[in-house]
CSV table of N, CA and C in Angstrom, one decimal:
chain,number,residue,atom,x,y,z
J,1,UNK,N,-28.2,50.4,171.3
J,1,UNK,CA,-29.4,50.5,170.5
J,1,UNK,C,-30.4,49.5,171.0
J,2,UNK,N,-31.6,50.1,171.5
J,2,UNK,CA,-32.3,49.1,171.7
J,2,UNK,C,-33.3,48.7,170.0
J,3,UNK,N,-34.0,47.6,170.2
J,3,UNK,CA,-35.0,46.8,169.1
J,3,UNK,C,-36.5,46.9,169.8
J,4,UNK,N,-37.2,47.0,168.9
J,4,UNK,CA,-38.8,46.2,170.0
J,4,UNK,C,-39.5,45.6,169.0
J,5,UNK,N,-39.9,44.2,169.4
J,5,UNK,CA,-40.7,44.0,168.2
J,5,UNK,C,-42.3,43.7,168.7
J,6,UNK,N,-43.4,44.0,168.5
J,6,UNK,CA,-44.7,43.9,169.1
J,6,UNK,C,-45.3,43.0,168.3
J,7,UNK,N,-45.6,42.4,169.0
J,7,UNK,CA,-46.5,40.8,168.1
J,7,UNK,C,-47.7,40.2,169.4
J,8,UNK,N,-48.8,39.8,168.9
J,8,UNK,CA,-49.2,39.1,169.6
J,8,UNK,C,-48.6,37.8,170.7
J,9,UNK,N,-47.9,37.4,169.6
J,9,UNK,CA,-47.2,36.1,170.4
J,9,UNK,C,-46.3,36.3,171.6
J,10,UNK,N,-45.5,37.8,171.1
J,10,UNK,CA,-45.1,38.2,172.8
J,10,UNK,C,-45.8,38.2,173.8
J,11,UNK,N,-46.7,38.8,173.5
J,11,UNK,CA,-47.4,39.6,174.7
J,11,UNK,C,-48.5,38.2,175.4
J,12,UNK,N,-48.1,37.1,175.2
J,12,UNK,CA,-48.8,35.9,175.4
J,12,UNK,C,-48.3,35.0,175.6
J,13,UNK,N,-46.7,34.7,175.2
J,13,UNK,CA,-45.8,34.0,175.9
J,13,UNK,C,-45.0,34.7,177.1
J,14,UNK,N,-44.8,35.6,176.3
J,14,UNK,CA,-43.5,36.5,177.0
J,14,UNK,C,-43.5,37.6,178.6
J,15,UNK,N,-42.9,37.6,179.2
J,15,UNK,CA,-43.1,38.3,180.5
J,15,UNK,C,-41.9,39.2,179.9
J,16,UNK,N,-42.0,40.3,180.6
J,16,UNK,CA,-40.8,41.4,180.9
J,16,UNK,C,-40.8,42.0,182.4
J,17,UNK,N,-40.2,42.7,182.8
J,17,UNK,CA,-39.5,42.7,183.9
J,17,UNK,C,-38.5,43.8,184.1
J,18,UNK,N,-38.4,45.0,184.7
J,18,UNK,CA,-37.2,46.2,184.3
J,18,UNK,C,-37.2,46.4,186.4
J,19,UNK,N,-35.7,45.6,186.4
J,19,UNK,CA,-35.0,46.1,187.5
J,19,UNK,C,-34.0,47.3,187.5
J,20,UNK,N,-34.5,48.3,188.4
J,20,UNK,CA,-33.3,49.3,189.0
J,20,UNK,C,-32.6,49.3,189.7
J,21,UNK,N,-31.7,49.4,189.9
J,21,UNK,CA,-30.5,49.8,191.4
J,21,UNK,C,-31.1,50.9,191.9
J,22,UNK,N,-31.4,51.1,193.4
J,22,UNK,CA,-31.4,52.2,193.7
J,22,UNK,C,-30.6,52.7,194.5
J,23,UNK,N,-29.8,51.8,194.8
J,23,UNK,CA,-28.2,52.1,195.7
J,23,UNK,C,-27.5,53.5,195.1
J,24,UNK,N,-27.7,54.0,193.6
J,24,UNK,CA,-27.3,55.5,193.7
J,24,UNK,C,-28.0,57.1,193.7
J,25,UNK,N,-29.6,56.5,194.3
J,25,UNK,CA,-30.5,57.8,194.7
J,25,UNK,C,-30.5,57.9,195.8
J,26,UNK,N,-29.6,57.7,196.4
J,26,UNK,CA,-29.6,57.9,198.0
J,26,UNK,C,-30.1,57.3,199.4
J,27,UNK,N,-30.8,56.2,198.8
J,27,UNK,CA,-31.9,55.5,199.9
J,27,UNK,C,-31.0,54.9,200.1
J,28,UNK,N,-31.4,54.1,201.4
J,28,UNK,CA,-30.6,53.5,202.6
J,28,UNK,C,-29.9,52.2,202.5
J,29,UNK,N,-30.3,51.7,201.7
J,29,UNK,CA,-29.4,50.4,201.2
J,29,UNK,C,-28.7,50.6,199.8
J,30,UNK,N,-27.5,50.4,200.2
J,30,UNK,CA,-26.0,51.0,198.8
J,30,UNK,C,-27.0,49.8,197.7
J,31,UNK,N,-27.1,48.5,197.9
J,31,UNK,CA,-27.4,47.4,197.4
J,31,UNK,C,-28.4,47.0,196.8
J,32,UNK,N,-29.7,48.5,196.7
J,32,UNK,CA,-31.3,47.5,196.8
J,32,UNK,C,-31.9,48.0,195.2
J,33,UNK,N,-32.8,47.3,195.2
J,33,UNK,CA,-33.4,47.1,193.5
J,33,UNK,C,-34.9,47.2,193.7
J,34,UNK,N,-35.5,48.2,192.8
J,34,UNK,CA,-36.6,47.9,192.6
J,34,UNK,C,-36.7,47.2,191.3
J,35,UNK,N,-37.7,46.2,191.2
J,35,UNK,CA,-38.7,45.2,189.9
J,35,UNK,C,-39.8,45.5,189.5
J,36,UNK,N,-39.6,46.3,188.8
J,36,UNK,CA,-41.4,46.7,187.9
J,36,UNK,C,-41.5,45.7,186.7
J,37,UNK,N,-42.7,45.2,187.3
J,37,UNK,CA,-43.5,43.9,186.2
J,37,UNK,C,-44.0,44.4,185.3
J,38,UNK,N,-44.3,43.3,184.1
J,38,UNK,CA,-45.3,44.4,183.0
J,38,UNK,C,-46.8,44.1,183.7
J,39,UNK,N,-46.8,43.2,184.3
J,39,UNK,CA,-48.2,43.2,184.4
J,39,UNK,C,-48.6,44.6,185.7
J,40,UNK,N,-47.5,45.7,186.4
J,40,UNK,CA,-47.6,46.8,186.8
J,40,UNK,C,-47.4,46.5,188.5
J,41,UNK,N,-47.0,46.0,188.8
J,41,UNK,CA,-46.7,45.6,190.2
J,41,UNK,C,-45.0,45.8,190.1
J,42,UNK,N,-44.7,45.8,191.6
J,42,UNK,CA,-43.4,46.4,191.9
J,42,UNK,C,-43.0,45.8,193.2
J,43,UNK,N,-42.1,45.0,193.1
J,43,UNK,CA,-41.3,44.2,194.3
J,43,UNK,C,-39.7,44.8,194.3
J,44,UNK,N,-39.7,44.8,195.7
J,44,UNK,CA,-38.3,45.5,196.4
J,44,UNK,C,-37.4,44.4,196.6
J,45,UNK,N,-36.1,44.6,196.5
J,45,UNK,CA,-35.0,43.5,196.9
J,45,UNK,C,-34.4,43.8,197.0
J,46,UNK,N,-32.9,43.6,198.5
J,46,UNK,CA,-32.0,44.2,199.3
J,46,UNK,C,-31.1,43.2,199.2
J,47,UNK,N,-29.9,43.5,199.0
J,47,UNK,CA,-28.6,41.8,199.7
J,47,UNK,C,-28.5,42.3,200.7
J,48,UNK,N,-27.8,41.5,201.5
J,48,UNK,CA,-27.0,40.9,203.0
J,48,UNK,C,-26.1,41.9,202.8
J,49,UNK,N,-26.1,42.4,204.2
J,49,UNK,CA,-25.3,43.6,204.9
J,49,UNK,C,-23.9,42.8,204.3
J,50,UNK,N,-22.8,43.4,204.6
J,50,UNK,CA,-21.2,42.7,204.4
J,50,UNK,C,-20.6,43.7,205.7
J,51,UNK,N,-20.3,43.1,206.8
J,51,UNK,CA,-19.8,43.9,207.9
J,51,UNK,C,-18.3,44.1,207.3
J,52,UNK,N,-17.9,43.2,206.6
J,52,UNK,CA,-16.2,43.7,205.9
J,52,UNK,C,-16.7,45.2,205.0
J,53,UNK,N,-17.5,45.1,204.3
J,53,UNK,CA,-17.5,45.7,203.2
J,53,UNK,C,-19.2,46.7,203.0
J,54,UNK,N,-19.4,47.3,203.9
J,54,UNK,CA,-20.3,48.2,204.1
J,54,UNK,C,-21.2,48.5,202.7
J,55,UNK,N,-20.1,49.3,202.5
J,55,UNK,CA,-20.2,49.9,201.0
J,55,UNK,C,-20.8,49.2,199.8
J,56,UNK,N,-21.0,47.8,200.1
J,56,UNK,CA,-21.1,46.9,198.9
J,56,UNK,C,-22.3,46.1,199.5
J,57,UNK,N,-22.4,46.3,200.6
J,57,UNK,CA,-24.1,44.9,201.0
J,57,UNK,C,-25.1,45.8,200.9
J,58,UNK,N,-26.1,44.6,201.3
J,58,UNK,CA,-27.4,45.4,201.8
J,58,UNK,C,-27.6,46.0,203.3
J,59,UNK,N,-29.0,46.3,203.6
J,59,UNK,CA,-29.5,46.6,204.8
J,59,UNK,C,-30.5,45.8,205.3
J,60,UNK,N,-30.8,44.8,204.6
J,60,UNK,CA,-31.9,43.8,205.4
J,60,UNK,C,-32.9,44.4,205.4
J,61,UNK,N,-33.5,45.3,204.1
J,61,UNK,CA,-34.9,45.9,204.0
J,61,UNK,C,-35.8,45.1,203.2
J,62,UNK,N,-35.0,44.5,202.4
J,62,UNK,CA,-36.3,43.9,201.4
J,62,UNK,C,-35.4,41.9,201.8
J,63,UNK,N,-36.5,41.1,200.4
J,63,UNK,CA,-36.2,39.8,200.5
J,63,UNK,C,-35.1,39.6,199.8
J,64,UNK,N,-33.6,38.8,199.6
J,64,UNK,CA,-33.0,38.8,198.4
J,64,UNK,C,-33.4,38.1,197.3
J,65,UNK,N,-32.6,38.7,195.6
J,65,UNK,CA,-33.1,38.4,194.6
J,65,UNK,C,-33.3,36.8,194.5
J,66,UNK,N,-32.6,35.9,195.1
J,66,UNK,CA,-32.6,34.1,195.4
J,66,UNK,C,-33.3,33.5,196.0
J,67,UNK,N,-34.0,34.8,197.1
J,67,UNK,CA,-35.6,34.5,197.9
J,67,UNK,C,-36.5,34.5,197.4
J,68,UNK,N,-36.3,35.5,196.2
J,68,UNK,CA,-37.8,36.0,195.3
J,68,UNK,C,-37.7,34.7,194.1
J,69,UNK,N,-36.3,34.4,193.6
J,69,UNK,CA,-36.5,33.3,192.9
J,69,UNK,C,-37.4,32.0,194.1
J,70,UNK,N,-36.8,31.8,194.5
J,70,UNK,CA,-37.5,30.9,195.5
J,70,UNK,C,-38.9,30.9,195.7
J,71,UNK,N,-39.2,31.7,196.4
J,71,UNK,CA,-40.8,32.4,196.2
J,71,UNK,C,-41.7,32.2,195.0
J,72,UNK,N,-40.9,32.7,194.3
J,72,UNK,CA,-41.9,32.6,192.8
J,72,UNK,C,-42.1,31.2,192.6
J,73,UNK,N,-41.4,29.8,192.5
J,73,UNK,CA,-41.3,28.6,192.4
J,73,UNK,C,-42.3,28.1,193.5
J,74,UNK,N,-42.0,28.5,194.7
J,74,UNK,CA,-43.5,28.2,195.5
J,74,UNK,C,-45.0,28.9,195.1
J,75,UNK,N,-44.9,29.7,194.3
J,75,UNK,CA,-46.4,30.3,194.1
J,75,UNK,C,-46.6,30.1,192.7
J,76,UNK,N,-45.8,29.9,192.1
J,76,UNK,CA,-45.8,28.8,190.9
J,76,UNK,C,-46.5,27.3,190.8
J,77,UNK,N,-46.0,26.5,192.0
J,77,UNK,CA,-46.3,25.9,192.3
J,77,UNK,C,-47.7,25.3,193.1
J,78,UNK,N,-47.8,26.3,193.8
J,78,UNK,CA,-49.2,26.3,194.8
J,78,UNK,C,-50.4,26.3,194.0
J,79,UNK,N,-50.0,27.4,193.0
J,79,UNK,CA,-51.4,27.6,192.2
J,79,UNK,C,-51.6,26.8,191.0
J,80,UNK,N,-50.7,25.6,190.7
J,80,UNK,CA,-51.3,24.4,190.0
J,80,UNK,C,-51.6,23.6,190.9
J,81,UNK,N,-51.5,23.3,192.0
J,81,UNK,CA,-51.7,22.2,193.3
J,81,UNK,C,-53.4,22.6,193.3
J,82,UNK,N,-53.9,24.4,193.6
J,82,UNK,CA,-55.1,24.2,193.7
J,82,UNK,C,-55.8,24.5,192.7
J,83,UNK,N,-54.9,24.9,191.3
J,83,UNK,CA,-56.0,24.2,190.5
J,83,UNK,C,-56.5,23.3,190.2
J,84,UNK,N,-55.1,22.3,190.2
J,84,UNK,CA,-55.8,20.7,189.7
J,84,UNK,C,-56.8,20.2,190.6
J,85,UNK,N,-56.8,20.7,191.7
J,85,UNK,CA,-57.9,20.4,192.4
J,85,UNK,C,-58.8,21.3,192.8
J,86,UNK,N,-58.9,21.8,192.6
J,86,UNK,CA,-60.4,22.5,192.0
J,86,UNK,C,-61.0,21.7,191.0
J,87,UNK,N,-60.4,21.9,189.9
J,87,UNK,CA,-60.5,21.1,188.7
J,87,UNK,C,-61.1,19.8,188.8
J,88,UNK,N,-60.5,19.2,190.3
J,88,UNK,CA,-61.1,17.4,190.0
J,88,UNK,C,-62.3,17.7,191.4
J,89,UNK,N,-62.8,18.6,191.7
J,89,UNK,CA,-63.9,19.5,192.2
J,89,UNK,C,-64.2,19.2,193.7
J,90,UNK,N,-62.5,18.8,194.5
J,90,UNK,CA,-61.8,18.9,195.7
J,90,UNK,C,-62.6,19.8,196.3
J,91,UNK,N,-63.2,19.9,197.7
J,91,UNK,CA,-63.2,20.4,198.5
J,91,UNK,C,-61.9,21.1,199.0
J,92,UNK,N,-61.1,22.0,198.9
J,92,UNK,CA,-59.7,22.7,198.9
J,92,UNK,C,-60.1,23.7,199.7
J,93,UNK,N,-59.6,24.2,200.8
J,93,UNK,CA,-59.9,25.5,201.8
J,93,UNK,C,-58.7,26.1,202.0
J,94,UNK,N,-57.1,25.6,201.6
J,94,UNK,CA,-56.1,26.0,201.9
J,94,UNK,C,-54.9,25.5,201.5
J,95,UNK,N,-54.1,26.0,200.8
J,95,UNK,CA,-52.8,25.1,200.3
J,95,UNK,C,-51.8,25.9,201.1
J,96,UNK,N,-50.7,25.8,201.5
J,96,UNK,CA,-49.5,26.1,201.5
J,96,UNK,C,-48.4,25.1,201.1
J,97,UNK,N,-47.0,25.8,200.8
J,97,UNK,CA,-46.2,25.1,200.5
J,97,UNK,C,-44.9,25.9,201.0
J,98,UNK,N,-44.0,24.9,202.0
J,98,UNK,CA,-42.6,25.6,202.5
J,98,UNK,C,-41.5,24.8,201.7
J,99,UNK,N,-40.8,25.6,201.7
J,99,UNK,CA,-39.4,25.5,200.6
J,99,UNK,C,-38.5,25.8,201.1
J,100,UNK,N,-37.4,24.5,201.4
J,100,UNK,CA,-36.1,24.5,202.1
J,100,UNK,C,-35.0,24.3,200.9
J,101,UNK,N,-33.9,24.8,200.9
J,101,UNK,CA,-33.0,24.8,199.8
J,101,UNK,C,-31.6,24.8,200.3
J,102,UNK,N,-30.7,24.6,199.3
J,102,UNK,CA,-29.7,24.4,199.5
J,102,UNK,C,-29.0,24.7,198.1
J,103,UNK,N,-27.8,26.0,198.7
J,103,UNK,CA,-27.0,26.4,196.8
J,103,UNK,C,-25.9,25.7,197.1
J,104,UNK,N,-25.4,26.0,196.2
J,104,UNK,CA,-23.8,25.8,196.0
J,104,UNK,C,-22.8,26.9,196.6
J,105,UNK,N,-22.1,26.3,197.3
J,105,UNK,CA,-20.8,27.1,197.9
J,105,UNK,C,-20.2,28.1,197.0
J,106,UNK,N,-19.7,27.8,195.9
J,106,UNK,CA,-19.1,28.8,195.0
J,106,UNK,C,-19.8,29.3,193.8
J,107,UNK,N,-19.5,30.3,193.4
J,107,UNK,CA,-20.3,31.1,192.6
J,107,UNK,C,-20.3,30.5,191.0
J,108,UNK,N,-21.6,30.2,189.9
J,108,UNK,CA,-22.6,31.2,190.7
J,108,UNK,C,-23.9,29.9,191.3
J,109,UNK,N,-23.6,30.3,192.5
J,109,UNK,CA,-24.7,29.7,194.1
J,109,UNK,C,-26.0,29.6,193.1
J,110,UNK,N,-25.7,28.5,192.3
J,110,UNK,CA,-27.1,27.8,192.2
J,110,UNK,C,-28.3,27.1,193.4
J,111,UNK,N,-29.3,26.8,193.3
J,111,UNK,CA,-29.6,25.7,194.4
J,111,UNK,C,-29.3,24.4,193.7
J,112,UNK,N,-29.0,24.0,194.4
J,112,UNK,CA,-28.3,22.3,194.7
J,112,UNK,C,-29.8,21.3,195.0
J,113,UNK,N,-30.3,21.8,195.8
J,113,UNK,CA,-31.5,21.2,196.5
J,113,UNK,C,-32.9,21.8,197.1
J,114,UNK,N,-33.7,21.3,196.7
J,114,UNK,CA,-35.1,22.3,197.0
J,114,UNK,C,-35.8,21.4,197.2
J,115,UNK,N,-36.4,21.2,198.6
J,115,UNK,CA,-37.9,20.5,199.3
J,115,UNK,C,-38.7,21.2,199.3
J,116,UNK,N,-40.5,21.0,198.7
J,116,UNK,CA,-41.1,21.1,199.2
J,116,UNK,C,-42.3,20.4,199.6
J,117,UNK,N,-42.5,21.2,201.3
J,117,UNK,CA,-43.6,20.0,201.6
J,117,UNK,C,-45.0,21.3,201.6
J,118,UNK,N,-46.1,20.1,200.9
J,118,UNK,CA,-47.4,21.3,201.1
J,118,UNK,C,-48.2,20.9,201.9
J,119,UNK,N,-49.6,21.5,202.5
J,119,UNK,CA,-50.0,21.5,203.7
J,119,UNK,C,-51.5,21.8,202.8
J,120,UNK,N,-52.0,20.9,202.5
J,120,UNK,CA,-53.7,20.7,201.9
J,120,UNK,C,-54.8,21.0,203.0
J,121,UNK,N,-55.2,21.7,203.0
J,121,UNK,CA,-56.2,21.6,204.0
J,121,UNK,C,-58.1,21.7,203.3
J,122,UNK,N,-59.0,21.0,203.4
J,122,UNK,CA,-59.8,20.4,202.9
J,122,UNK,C,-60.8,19.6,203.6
J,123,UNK,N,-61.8,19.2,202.6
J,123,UNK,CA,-62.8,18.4,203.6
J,123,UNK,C,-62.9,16.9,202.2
J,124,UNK,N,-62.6,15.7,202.2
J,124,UNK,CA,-62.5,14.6,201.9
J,124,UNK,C,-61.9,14.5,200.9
J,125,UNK,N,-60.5,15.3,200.5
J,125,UNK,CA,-59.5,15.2,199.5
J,125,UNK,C,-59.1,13.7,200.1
J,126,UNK,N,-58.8,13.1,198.5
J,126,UNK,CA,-58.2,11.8,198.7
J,126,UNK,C,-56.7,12.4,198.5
J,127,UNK,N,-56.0,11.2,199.5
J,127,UNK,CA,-54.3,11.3,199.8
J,127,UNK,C,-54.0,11.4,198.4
J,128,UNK,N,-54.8,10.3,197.3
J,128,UNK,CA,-53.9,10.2,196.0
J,128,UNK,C,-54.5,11.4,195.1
J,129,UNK,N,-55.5,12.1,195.3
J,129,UNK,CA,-55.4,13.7,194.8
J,129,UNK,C,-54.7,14.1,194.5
J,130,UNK,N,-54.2,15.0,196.2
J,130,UNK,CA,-52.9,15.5,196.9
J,130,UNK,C,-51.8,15.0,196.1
J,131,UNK,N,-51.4,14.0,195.9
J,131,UNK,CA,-50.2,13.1,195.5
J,131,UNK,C,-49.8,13.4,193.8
J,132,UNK,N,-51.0,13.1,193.2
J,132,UNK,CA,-51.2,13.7,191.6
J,132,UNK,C,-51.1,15.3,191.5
J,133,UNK,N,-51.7,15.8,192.4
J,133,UNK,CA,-51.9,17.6,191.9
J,133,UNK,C,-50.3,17.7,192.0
J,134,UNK,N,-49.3,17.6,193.1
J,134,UNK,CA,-47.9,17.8,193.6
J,134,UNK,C,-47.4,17.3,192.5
J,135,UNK,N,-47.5,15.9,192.3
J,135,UNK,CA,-46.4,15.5,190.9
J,135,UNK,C,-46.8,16.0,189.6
J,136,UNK,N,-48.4,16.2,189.1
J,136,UNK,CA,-49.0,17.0,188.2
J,136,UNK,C,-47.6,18.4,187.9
J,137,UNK,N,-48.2,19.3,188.7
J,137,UNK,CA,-47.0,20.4,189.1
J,137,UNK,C,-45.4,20.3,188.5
J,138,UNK,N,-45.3,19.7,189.4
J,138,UNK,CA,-43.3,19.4,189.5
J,138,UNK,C,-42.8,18.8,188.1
J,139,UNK,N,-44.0,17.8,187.1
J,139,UNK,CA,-43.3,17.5,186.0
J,139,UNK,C,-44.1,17.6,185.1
J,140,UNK,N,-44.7,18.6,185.1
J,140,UNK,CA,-45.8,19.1,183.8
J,140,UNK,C,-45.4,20.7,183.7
J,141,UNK,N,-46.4,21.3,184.7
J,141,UNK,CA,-47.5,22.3,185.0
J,141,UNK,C,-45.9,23.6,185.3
J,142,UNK,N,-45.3,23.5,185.9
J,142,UNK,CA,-44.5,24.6,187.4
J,142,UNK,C,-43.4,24.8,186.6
J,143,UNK,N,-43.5,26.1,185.6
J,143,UNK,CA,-42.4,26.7,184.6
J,143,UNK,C,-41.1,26.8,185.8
J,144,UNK,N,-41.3,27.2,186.6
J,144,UNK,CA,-40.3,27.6,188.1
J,144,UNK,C,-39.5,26.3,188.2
J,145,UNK,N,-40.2,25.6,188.7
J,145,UNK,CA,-39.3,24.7,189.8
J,145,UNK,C,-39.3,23.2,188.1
J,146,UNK,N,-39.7,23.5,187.4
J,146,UNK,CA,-39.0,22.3,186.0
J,146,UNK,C,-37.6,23.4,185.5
J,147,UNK,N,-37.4,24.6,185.4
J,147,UNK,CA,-36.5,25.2,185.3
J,147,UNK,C,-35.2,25.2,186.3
J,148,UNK,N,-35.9,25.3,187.0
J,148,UNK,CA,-34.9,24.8,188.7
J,148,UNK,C,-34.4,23.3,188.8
J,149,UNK,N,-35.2,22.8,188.4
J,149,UNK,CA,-35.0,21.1,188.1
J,149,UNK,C,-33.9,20.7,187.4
J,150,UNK,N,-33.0,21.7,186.7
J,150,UNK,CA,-32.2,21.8,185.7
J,150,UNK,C,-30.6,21.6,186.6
J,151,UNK,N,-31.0,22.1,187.8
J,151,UNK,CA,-29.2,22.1,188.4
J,151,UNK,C,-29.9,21.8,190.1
J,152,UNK,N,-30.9,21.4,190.2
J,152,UNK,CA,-31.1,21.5,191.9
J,152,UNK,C,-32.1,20.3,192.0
J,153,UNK,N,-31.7,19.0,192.9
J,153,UNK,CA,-32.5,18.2,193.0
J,153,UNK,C,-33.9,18.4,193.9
J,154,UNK,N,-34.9,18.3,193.0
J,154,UNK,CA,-36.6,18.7,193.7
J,154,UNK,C,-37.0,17.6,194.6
J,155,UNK,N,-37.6,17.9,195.6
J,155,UNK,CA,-38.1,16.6,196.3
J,155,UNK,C,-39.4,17.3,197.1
J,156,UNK,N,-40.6,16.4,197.2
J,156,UNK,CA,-41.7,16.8,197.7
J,156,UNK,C,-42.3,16.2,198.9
J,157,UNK,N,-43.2,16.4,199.5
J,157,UNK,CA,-43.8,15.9,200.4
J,157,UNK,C,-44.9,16.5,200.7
J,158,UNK,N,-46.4,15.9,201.7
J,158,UNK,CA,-47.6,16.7,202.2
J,158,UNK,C,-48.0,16.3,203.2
J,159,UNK,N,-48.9,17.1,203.6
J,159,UNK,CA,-49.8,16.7,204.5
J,159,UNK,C,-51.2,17.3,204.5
J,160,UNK,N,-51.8,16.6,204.7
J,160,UNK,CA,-53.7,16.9,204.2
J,160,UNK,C,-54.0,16.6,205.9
J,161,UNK,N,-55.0,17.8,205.5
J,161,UNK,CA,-55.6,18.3,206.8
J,161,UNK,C,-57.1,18.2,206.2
J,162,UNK,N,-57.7,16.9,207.2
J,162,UNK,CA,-59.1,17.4,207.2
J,162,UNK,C,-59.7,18.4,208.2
J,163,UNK,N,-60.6,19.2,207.2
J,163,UNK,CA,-61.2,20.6,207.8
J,163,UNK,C,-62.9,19.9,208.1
């Protein structure tokens, strides 16, 4: 039996999210998932082939579901980096952010460890901007990676590029 209850407050805190298997309509990976967002967007996700166990991996068509967690945490992240600076009315032409990790050996393979370093690129951002918007993020702002923060040690770093 499902419930629904419709309230404002959902629909303004709350995110939803309805993943499928499609490993039983016939398409090419036994293993893969479509994710329909509410906000109407649709991301694919495949596991790792299993040469033991055919039957049970993926095909290497999409990113896996631990990549997309990953991912989200870096674009979680990025887009408080260039707000706050925006905000403090930075010259900003470019953020990125790469994310190195590390799970746990046995299940269930949390991450253990997550770096990331961002890559500011700009015309006279001060270093201690850069330095506040990143820590801003990581212990305020970044629902992702303060959630992550819970079982996986975060660590940051940058580099600003003048443009």
């Amino acid at each position: 039996m499902t419930f629904y209850v419709a309230s404002r407050f959902w629909s303004f805190y709350g995110m939803e999210c309805t993943v499928s298997w499609t490993g039983n309509t016939g398409a090419r990976s036994a293993m893969g998932f479509v994710a329909e967002t509410g906000s109407g967007h649709v991301l694919m996700m495949d596991g790792a082939p299993d040469a033991a166990k055919p039957e049970t991996g993926g095909q290497n068509l999409a990113a896996r579901p631990m990549e997309t967690v990953l991912a989200g945490t870096g674009g979680c992240t990025a887009y408080d980096v260039v707000l706050i600076l925006k905000r403090g009315r930075h010259q900003v032409e470019g953020v990125s952010v790469k994310l190195t990790s590390e799970r746990a050996q046995k299940d269930p393979k949390v991450f253990t460890s997550i770096h990331m370093h961002f890559t500011v690129k700009g015309k006279g951002i001060p270093a201690a901007a850069v330095e506040r918007a990143v820590a801003l993020s990581h212990e305020t702002y970044c629902s992702a990676s303060i959630m992550l923060g819970k079982t996986a040690r975060i660590t940051t770093s940058f580099d600003l590029v003048e443009v």
